[in-house]
Amino acid sequence: MRTPAILVIHGPNLNLLGTREPAHYGKSSLEDINQNLQNVAKQHQIMLETFQSNSEADIVNKIQSLVNNKVDYILINPAAFTHTSVAIRDALSAVNTPFIEVHLSNVHAREHFRHHSYFSDIAIGVICGLGAEGYLAALRFAIQQINQKQ
Ligand code: DQA
């Protein structure tokens, strides 16, 4: 039996976490978030890969690469692409891997243009407004689902 695998995708500008609009996104850096995710994954013997890109094409290509390199679950914060990207949505549908949509901020309490997501209706679930904790909650749920399947 192969080791279960989870891919975490962080969209544009999330490389600036820690310094970027901390009132919305908190003080944790992306490295902190990734390290906390790695720690939990390790405890559960899960392979966890993290990927950040500011480029829509790179994110689409990364998702497409899962055709030959399957993972059990995806956690994705598409960031601004949440509200714009049919291409990333279509890539996720194409690989047909269950995913959880995560946002640090409560997008529904912000500008109107952030209320619509191209991902939520095809996601297993959506977490928003819990800051960095949201990623950990999503990871715990994904691990639970993977373990139930095995
Ligand atoms: C975000 C919310 C998006 O609206 C925004 O464009 C981001 C981050 C969040 O995590 O709260 O870049 O996805």
PDB file of C-alpha atoms and ligand atoms in Angstrom:
ATOM      1  CA  MET A   1       0.000   0.000   0.000  1.00  0.00           C
ATOM      2  CA  ARG A   2       1.488   3.377  -0.964  1.00  0.00           C
ATOM      3  CA  THR A   3       1.853   6.209   1.554  1.00  0.00           C
ATOM      4  CA  PRO A   4      -1.168   8.538   1.388  1.00  0.00           C
ATOM      5  CA  ALA A   5      -0.363  11.910  -0.149  1.00  0.00           C
ATOM      6  CA  ILE A   6      -1.813  15.386   0.155  1.00  0.00           C
ATOM      7  CA  LEU A   7      -0.973  18.410  -1.988  1.00  0.00           C
ATOM      8  CA  VAL A   8      -1.397  21.912  -0.563  1.00  0.00           C
ATOM      9  CA  ILE A   9      -1.670  24.684  -3.164  1.00  0.00           C
ATOM     10  CA  HIS A  10      -1.278  28.334  -2.240  1.00  0.00           C
ATOM     11  CA  GLY A  11      -2.257  30.932  -4.808  1.00  0.00           C
ATOM     12  CA  PRO A  12      -0.943  34.409  -5.640  1.00  0.00           C
ATOM     13  CA  ASN A  13       0.439  36.777  -3.006  1.00  0.00           C
ATOM     14  CA  LEU A  14       0.314  34.139  -0.286  1.00  0.00           C
ATOM     15  CA  ASN A  15       4.130  34.107  -0.414  1.00  0.00           C
ATOM     16  CA  LEU A  16       3.842  37.496   1.309  1.00  0.00           C
ATOM     17  CA  LEU A  17       1.930  36.160   4.327  1.00  0.00           C
ATOM     18  CA  GLY A  18       3.191  37.543   7.596  1.00  0.00           C
ATOM     19  CA  THR A  19       3.685  41.023   6.208  1.00  0.00           C
ATOM     20  CA  ARG A  20       0.740  41.267   3.814  1.00  0.00           C
ATOM     21  CA  GLU A  21      -2.353  42.955   5.304  1.00  0.00           C
ATOM     22  CA  PRO A  22      -2.044  41.179   8.675  1.00  0.00           C
ATOM     23  CA  ALA A  23      -5.469  42.483   9.741  1.00  0.00           C
ATOM     24  CA  HIS A  24      -6.963  40.199   7.070  1.00  0.00           C
ATOM     25  CA  TYR A  25      -4.433  37.408   6.835  1.00  0.00           C
ATOM     26  CA  GLY A  26      -2.739  37.206  10.235  1.00  0.00           C
ATOM     27  CA  LYS A  27       0.898  37.220  11.220  1.00  0.00           C
ATOM     28  CA  SER A  28       1.944  33.693  10.287  1.00  0.00           C
ATOM     29  CA  SER A  29       4.290  33.424   7.339  1.00  0.00           C
ATOM     30  CA  LEU A  30       3.677  30.863   4.616  1.00  0.00           C
ATOM     31  CA  GLU A  31       6.690  28.961   5.936  1.00  0.00           C
ATOM     32  CA  ASP A  32       5.094  28.802   9.411  1.00  0.00           C
ATOM     33  CA  ILE A  33       1.857  27.501   7.934  1.00  0.00           C
ATOM     34  CA  ASN A  34       3.629  24.920   5.797  1.00  0.00           C
ATOM     35  CA  GLN A  35       5.770  23.785   8.715  1.00  0.00           C
ATOM     36  CA  ASN A  36       2.720  23.279  10.942  1.00  0.00           C
ATOM     37  CA  LEU A  37       1.053  21.272   8.173  1.00  0.00           C
ATOM     38  CA  GLN A  38       4.189  19.161   7.713  1.00  0.00           C
ATOM     39  CA  ASN A  39       4.303  18.434  11.450  1.00  0.00           C
ATOM     40  CA  VAL A  40       0.732  17.144  11.519  1.00  0.00           C
ATOM     41  CA  ALA A  41       1.209  15.160   8.308  1.00  0.00           C
ATOM     42  CA  LYS A  42       4.321  13.507   9.726  1.00  0.00           C
ATOM     43  CA  GLN A  43       2.465  12.467  12.887  1.00  0.00           C
ATOM     44  CA  HIS A  44      -0.031  10.675  10.643  1.00  0.00           C
ATOM     45  CA  GLN A  45       2.487   9.204   8.162  1.00  0.00           C
ATOM     46  CA  ILE A  46       1.117  11.272   5.303  1.00  0.00           C
ATOM     47  CA  MET A  47       3.286  12.631   2.478  1.00  0.00           C
ATOM     48  CA  LEU A  48       2.522  16.318   2.220  1.00  0.00           C
ATOM     49  CA  GLU A  49       3.733  18.573  -0.563  1.00  0.00           C
ATOM     50  CA  THR A  50       3.250  22.332  -0.507  1.00  0.00           C
ATOM     51  CA  PHE A  51       3.243  24.480  -3.634  1.00  0.00           C
ATOM     52  CA  GLN A  52       2.861  28.240  -4.021  1.00  0.00           C
ATOM     53  CA  SER A  53       2.653  30.168  -7.247  1.00  0.00           C
ATOM     54  CA  ASN A  54       1.653  33.619  -8.377  1.00  0.00           C
ATOM     55  CA  SER A  55       0.958  32.233 -11.840  1.00  0.00           C
ATOM     56  CA  GLU A  56      -2.358  30.737 -12.919  1.00  0.00           C
ATOM     57  CA  ALA A  57      -0.627  28.638 -15.583  1.00  0.00           C
ATOM     58  CA  ASP A  58       1.785  27.129 -13.068  1.00  0.00           C
ATOM     59  CA  ILE A  59      -1.085  26.163 -10.784  1.00  0.00           C
ATOM     60  CA  VAL A  60      -2.993  24.585 -13.686  1.00  0.00           C
ATOM     61  CA  ASN A  61       0.152  22.670 -14.718  1.00  0.00           C
ATOM     62  CA  LYS A  62       0.745  21.499 -11.157  1.00  0.00           C
ATOM     63  CA  ILE A  63      -2.807  20.181 -10.913  1.00  0.00           C
ATOM     64  CA  GLN A  64      -2.517  18.512 -14.327  1.00  0.00           C
ATOM     65  CA  SER A  65       0.663  16.757 -13.185  1.00  0.00           C
ATOM     66  CA  LEU A  66      -1.492  14.803 -10.725  1.00  0.00           C
ATOM     67  CA  VAL A  67      -2.797  12.721 -13.632  1.00  0.00           C
ATOM     68  CA  ASN A  68       0.482  10.792 -13.544  1.00  0.00           C
ATOM     69  CA  ASN A  69       1.313  11.432  -9.933  1.00  0.00           C
ATOM     70  CA  LYS A  70      -1.863  10.889  -7.966  1.00  0.00           C
ATOM     71  CA  VAL A  71      -2.542  12.335  -4.542  1.00  0.00           C
ATOM     72  CA  ASP A  72      -5.407  11.470  -2.218  1.00  0.00           C
ATOM     73  CA  TYR A  73      -6.470  14.984  -1.350  1.00  0.00           C
ATOM     74  CA  ILE A  74      -5.806  18.602  -2.261  1.00  0.00           C
ATOM     75  CA  LEU A  75      -6.047  21.601   0.054  1.00  0.00           C
ATOM     76  CA  ILE A  76      -6.167  24.779  -1.980  1.00  0.00           C
ATOM     77  CA  ASN A  77      -6.260  28.454  -1.207  1.00  0.00           C
ATOM     78  CA  PRO A  78      -6.642  29.844  -4.713  1.00  0.00           C
ATOM     79  CA  ALA A  79      -6.353  33.393  -3.259  1.00  0.00           C
ATOM     80  CA  ALA A  80      -7.407  35.993  -5.846  1.00  0.00           C
ATOM     81  CA  PHE A  81      -7.891  33.231  -8.458  1.00  0.00           C
ATOM     82  CA  THR A  82     -10.821  32.057  -6.319  1.00  0.00           C
ATOM     83  CA  HIS A  83     -12.872  34.835  -7.829  1.00  0.00           C
ATOM     84  CA  THR A  84     -11.591  34.653 -11.405  1.00  0.00           C
ATOM     85  CA  SER A  85     -10.238  31.296 -12.495  1.00  0.00           C
ATOM     86  CA  VAL A  86     -12.326  28.937 -14.584  1.00  0.00           C
ATOM     87  CA  ALA A  87      -9.004  27.405 -15.713  1.00  0.00           C
ATOM     88  CA  ILE A  88      -7.996  26.233 -12.222  1.00  0.00           C
ATOM     89  CA  ARG A  89     -11.526  25.014 -11.546  1.00  0.00           C
ATOM     90  CA  ASP A  90     -11.466  22.987 -14.783  1.00  0.00           C
ATOM     91  CA  ALA A  91      -8.063  21.509 -13.916  1.00  0.00           C
ATOM     92  CA  LEU A  92      -9.398  20.338 -10.547  1.00  0.00           C
ATOM     93  CA  SER A  93     -12.435  18.794 -12.225  1.00  0.00           C
ATOM     94  CA  ALA A  94     -10.188  17.090 -14.769  1.00  0.00           C
ATOM     95  CA  VAL A  95      -8.025  15.324 -12.194  1.00  0.00           C
ATOM     96  CA  ASN A  96     -11.057  14.522 -10.072  1.00  0.00           C
ATOM     97  CA  THR A  97      -9.194  14.607  -6.752  1.00  0.00           C
ATOM     98  CA  PRO A  98     -11.228  15.613  -3.683  1.00  0.00           C
ATOM     99  CA  PHE A  99     -10.278  19.067  -2.460  1.00  0.00           C
ATOM    100  CA  ILE A 100     -10.983  21.514   0.331  1.00  0.00           C
ATOM    101  CA  GLU A 101     -11.040  25.249  -0.380  1.00  0.00           C
ATOM    102  CA  VAL A 102      -9.347  27.285   2.354  1.00  0.00           C
ATOM    103  CA  HIS A 103      -9.269  31.045   2.929  1.00  0.00           C
ATOM    104  CA  LEU A 104      -7.569  32.764   5.809  1.00  0.00           C
ATOM    105  CA  SER A 105     -10.026  35.649   5.893  1.00  0.00           C
ATOM    106  CA  ASN A 106     -13.801  35.493   5.957  1.00  0.00           C
ATOM    107  CA  VAL A 107     -14.341  36.374   2.316  1.00  0.00           C
ATOM    108  CA  HIS A 108     -18.088  36.792   2.914  1.00  0.00           C
ATOM    109  CA  ALA A 109     -17.468  39.641   5.341  1.00  0.00           C
ATOM    110  CA  ARG A 110     -15.363  41.498   2.779  1.00  0.00           C
ATOM    111  CA  GLU A 111     -15.890  43.195  -0.589  1.00  0.00           C
ATOM    112  CA  HIS A 112     -18.717  41.881  -2.739  1.00  0.00           C
ATOM    113  CA  PHE A 113     -16.359  40.614  -5.460  1.00  0.00           C
ATOM    114  CA  ARG A 114     -14.876  38.164  -2.929  1.00  0.00           C
ATOM    115  CA  HIS A 115     -18.229  36.535  -2.233  1.00  0.00           C
ATOM    116  CA  HIS A 116     -18.203  34.470  -5.410  1.00  0.00           C
ATOM    117  CA  SER A 117     -15.914  31.481  -5.742  1.00  0.00           C
ATOM    118  CA  TYR A 118     -15.378  29.365  -8.854  1.00  0.00           C
ATOM    119  CA  PHE A 119     -14.470  26.455  -6.548  1.00  0.00           C
ATOM    120  CA  SER A 120     -16.936  26.157  -3.692  1.00  0.00           C
ATOM    121  CA  ASP A 121     -19.630  24.170  -5.517  1.00  0.00           C
ATOM    122  CA  ILE A 122     -17.194  21.437  -6.536  1.00  0.00           C
ATOM    123  CA  ALA A 123     -15.189  21.411  -3.269  1.00  0.00           C
ATOM    124  CA  ILE A 124     -15.756  18.806  -0.570  1.00  0.00           C
ATOM    125  CA  GLY A 125     -15.900  21.726   1.844  1.00  0.00           C
ATOM    126  CA  VAL A 126     -14.900  25.338   2.331  1.00  0.00           C
ATOM    127  CA  ILE A 127     -13.174  26.877   5.343  1.00  0.00           C
ATOM    128  CA  CYS A 128     -12.821  30.621   5.654  1.00  0.00           C
ATOM    129  CA  GLY A 129     -12.167  33.147   8.380  1.00  0.00           C
ATOM    130  CA  LEU A 130     -10.211  30.881  10.741  1.00  0.00           C
ATOM    131  CA  GLY A 131      -6.813  32.226   9.736  1.00  0.00           C
ATOM    132  CA  ALA A 132      -3.933  29.754   9.644  1.00  0.00           C
ATOM    133  CA  GLU A 133      -5.983  27.344  11.791  1.00  0.00           C
ATOM    134  CA  GLY A 134      -8.212  26.793   8.783  1.00  0.00           C
ATOM    135  CA  TYR A 135      -5.425  24.917   6.979  1.00  0.00           C
ATOM    136  CA  LEU A 136      -4.914  22.637   9.972  1.00  0.00           C
ATOM    137  CA  ALA A 137      -8.646  21.961  10.255  1.00  0.00           C
ATOM    138  CA  ALA A 138      -8.739  21.102   6.549  1.00  0.00           C
ATOM    139  CA  LEU A 139      -5.721  18.817   6.908  1.00  0.00           C
ATOM    140  CA  ARG A 140      -7.222  16.967   9.877  1.00  0.00           C
ATOM    141  CA  PHE A 141     -10.437  16.408   7.952  1.00  0.00           C
ATOM    142  CA  ALA A 142      -8.573  15.189   4.865  1.00  0.00           C
ATOM    143  CA  ILE A 143      -6.528  12.744   6.971  1.00  0.00           C
ATOM    144  CA  GLN A 144      -9.689  11.434   8.593  1.00  0.00           C
ATOM    145  CA  GLN A 145     -11.266  10.869   5.170  1.00  0.00           C
ATOM    146  CA  ILE A 146      -8.154   9.132   3.838  1.00  0.00           C
ATOM    147  CA  ASN A 147      -7.961   6.853   6.894  1.00  0.00           C
ATOM    148  CA  GLN A 148     -11.647   5.955   6.625  1.00  0.00           C
ATOM    149  CA  LYS A 149     -11.153   4.898   3.004  1.00  0.00           C
ATOM    150  CA  GLN A 150      -8.240   2.595   3.781  1.00  0.00           C
TER     151      GLN A 150
HETATM  152  C1  DQA B   1      -7.851  34.803   0.372  1.00  0.00           C
HETATM  153  C2  DQA B   1      -9.046  35.710   0.058  1.00  0.00           C
HETATM  154  C3  DQA B   1      -8.997  36.223  -1.361  1.00  0.00           C
HETATM  155  O1  DQA B   1     -10.118  37.044  -1.636  1.00  0.00           O
HETATM  156  C4  DQA B   1      -7.735  37.051  -1.573  1.00  0.00           C
HETATM  157  O2  DQA B   1      -7.644  37.463  -2.918  1.00  0.00           O
HETATM  158  C5  DQA B   1      -6.500  36.341  -1.137  1.00  0.00           C
HETATM  159  C6  DQA B   1      -6.530  35.504   0.057  1.00  0.00           C
HETATM  160  C7  DQA B   1      -7.783  34.382   1.851  1.00  0.00           C
HETATM  161  O3  DQA B   1      -7.041  33.465   2.159  1.00  0.00           O
HETATM  162  O4  DQA B   1      -8.484  34.972   2.690  1.00  0.00           O
HETATM  163  O5  DQA B   1      -5.440  36.547  -1.700  1.00  0.00           O
HETATM  164  O6  DQA B   1      -7.953  33.621  -0.408  1.00  0.00           O
END
